[in-house]
Short mmCIF file of C-alpha atoms in Angstrom, two decimals:
data_model
loop_
_atom_site.label_atom_id
_atom_site.label_comp_id
_atom_site.label_asym_id
_atom_site.label_seq_id
_atom_site.Cartn_x
_atom_site.Cartn_y
_atom_site.Cartn_z
CA MET A 13 207.99 175.51 95.10
CA ASN A 14 207.07 172.03 96.24
CA THR A 15 203.71 171.12 94.69
CA ASP A 16 202.59 168.96 97.63
CA LEU A 17 203.30 171.74 100.11
CA THR A 18 201.59 174.35 97.94
CA ASN A 19 198.54 172.09 97.57
CA LEU A 20 198.38 171.66 101.36
CA ILE A 21 198.52 175.44 101.87
CA ILE A 22 195.83 176.07 99.24
CA THR A 23 193.62 173.39 100.84
CA GLN A 24 193.98 175.16 104.20
CA ILE A 25 193.11 178.51 102.62
CA LYS A 26 190.03 177.06 100.93
CA LYS A 27 188.95 175.57 104.25
CA ALA A 28 189.42 178.96 105.92
CA LYS A 29 187.53 180.59 102.98
CA TYR A 30 188.83 184.14 103.48
CA TYR A 31 192.39 185.32 102.93
CA SER A 32 194.53 188.42 102.42
CA ILE A 33 197.16 189.15 99.78
CA ILE A 34 200.65 190.50 100.39
CA MET A 35 202.83 191.13 97.34
CA ASP A 36 206.28 192.60 96.92
CA SER A 37 209.08 192.43 94.37
CA THR A 38 212.83 192.50 94.36
CA PRO A 39 215.52 191.87 91.74
CA ASP A 40 217.43 188.59 92.04
CA LEU A 41 221.17 188.18 91.45
CA SER A 42 220.66 188.14 87.68
CA LYS A 43 218.79 191.48 87.97
CA THR A 44 215.46 189.82 87.04
CA ASP A 45 212.54 191.21 89.05
CA GLN A 46 210.84 188.53 91.14
CA MET A 47 207.30 189.00 92.48
CA THR A 48 206.36 187.25 95.71
CA ILE A 49 202.76 186.36 96.44
CA VAL A 50 202.10 185.70 100.12
CA LEU A 51 198.64 184.70 101.34
CA ARG A 52 197.51 185.27 104.92
CA TYR A 53 194.66 183.24 106.39
CA CYS A 54 193.29 182.11 109.74
CA THR A 55 192.58 178.66 111.11
CA PRO A 56 190.70 178.12 114.37
CA THR A 57 194.02 178.07 116.25
CA SER A 58 196.42 180.29 114.30
CA VAL A 59 197.06 183.10 111.86
CA ASN A 60 199.25 181.99 108.95
CA GLU A 61 201.26 183.77 106.27
CA ARG A 62 202.54 181.54 103.50
CA LEU A 63 204.70 182.30 100.48
CA VAL A 64 202.82 180.58 97.67
CA LYS A 65 204.39 181.97 94.51
CA LEU A 66 207.61 183.52 93.32
CA CYS A 67 207.52 184.58 89.69
CA PRO A 68 209.66 186.71 87.38
CA PHE A 69 208.04 189.71 85.71
CA ASP A 70 209.08 192.61 83.53
CA ASN A 71 206.07 194.93 83.41
CA HIS A 72 205.65 196.99 86.58
CA LYS A 73 202.23 198.47 85.77
CA GLY A 74 199.42 197.79 88.24
CA GLN A 75 197.27 196.09 85.63
CA SER A 76 200.06 193.69 84.64
CA LEU A 77 200.66 192.82 88.29
CA TYR A 78 196.94 192.19 88.70
CA PHE A 79 197.00 189.78 85.74
CA ILE A 80 199.85 187.85 87.42
CA LEU A 81 197.83 187.65 90.64
CA GLU A 82 194.59 186.74 88.89
CA LYS A 83 196.28 184.02 86.83
CA TYR A 84 197.81 182.49 89.94
CA LEU A 85 194.58 182.56 91.96
CA LYS A 86 192.66 180.92 89.11
CA SER A 87 195.36 178.26 88.67
CA VAL A 88 194.94 177.14 92.29
CA GLY A 89 191.17 177.57 92.42
CA LEU A 90 190.98 180.56 94.77
CA ASN A 91 188.26 183.14 94.24
CA ILE A 92 189.30 186.82 94.34
CA GLU A 93 185.90 187.52 95.93
CA ASP A 94 187.05 185.68 99.07
CA CYS A 95 189.94 188.10 99.54
CA ARG A 96 189.41 190.42 102.51
CA GLY A 97 192.66 192.36 102.62
CA GLN A 98 195.63 193.44 100.54
CA SER A 99 198.94 195.00 101.52
CA TYR A 100 201.76 196.28 99.33
CA ASP A 101 204.52 198.87 99.46
CA ASN A 102 203.83 202.54 98.82
CA ALA A 103 204.89 202.56 95.17
CA ALA A 104 202.25 203.99 92.83
CA ASN A 105 202.10 200.81 90.73
CA MET A 106 201.05 198.88 93.85
CA SER A 107 199.14 201.34 96.01
CA GLY A 108 197.85 203.80 93.40
CA LYS A 109 194.19 204.68 93.82
CA TYR A 110 193.41 204.63 90.08
CA GLU A 111 196.07 202.53 88.29
CA GLY A 112 197.72 200.65 91.16
CA LEU A 113 197.38 196.93 91.80
CA GLN A 114 195.12 197.60 94.77
CA SER A 115 192.62 199.47 92.56
CA TYR A 116 192.33 196.50 90.18
CA VAL A 117 191.73 194.12 93.09
CA LYS A 118 189.14 196.57 94.51
CA ASP A 119 187.38 196.69 91.13
CA LYS A 120 186.84 192.92 91.34
CA ASN A 121 186.16 192.80 95.08
CA ASN A 122 185.24 195.90 97.04
CA LEU A 123 185.65 193.97 100.32
CA ALA A 124 189.42 193.57 99.79
CA VAL A 125 190.56 196.41 102.06
CA TYR A 126 193.92 197.95 101.15
CA ILE A 127 196.37 198.63 103.98
CA PRO A 128 199.83 200.02 103.12
CA CYS A 129 202.74 197.91 104.35
CA THR A 130 203.81 199.37 107.70
CA ALA A 131 207.44 198.34 107.32
CA HIS A 132 207.73 200.19 104.00
CA SER A 133 205.97 203.23 105.51
CA PHE A 134 208.33 203.33 108.52
CA ASN A 135 211.31 203.03 106.19
CA LEU A 136 210.11 206.07 104.23
CA VAL A 137 209.71 208.02 107.49
CA GLY A 138 213.32 207.20 108.35
CA VAL A 139 214.59 208.15 104.90
CA TYR A 140 212.83 211.52 104.92
CA SER A 141 213.83 212.22 108.53
CA VAL A 142 217.50 211.66 107.75
CA ASP A 143 217.26 213.89 104.66
CA CYS A 144 216.53 216.86 106.95
CA CYS A 145 219.85 216.59 108.76
CA ILE A 146 223.02 217.36 106.80
CA GLU A 147 225.20 215.48 109.33
CA ALA A 148 223.06 212.34 108.95
CA VAL A 149 223.15 212.58 105.15
CA SER A 150 226.96 212.87 105.27
CA PHE A 151 227.26 209.98 107.74
CA PHE A 152 225.06 207.56 105.79
CA GLY A 153 226.70 208.63 102.53
CA PHE A 154 230.08 207.79 104.06
CA VAL A 155 228.84 204.45 105.47
CA GLN A 156 227.35 203.47 102.15
#
């Protein structure tokens, strides 16, 4: 990412003081998992979500993901104690109460409220709803 743009975003976040974390991962074309770190913050006139980091990773455990996050926040001078929210998908490594990423963030900052990603939750509702109907399973199997 462009360093000047990233520095501008981090400066805005520091000025705002409080921020929220959104993280998700997906494999790229070479089948390497890429983790996105998006920070959400407010200015007096707007609410902003900015992609600040895209990094490859190979260990999917919550603690390893926390180390990636912690390393990034320290590298740009953001304090985890200023985080007020966190949102991830419903996978256990992200949302798990004891070993998920959200639990490691909560251990460092109890004020970082965890809210599951609504889009991922709605997708799961759709998946499980379709599974109940044999015709829908056949249709989507055919389409796929």
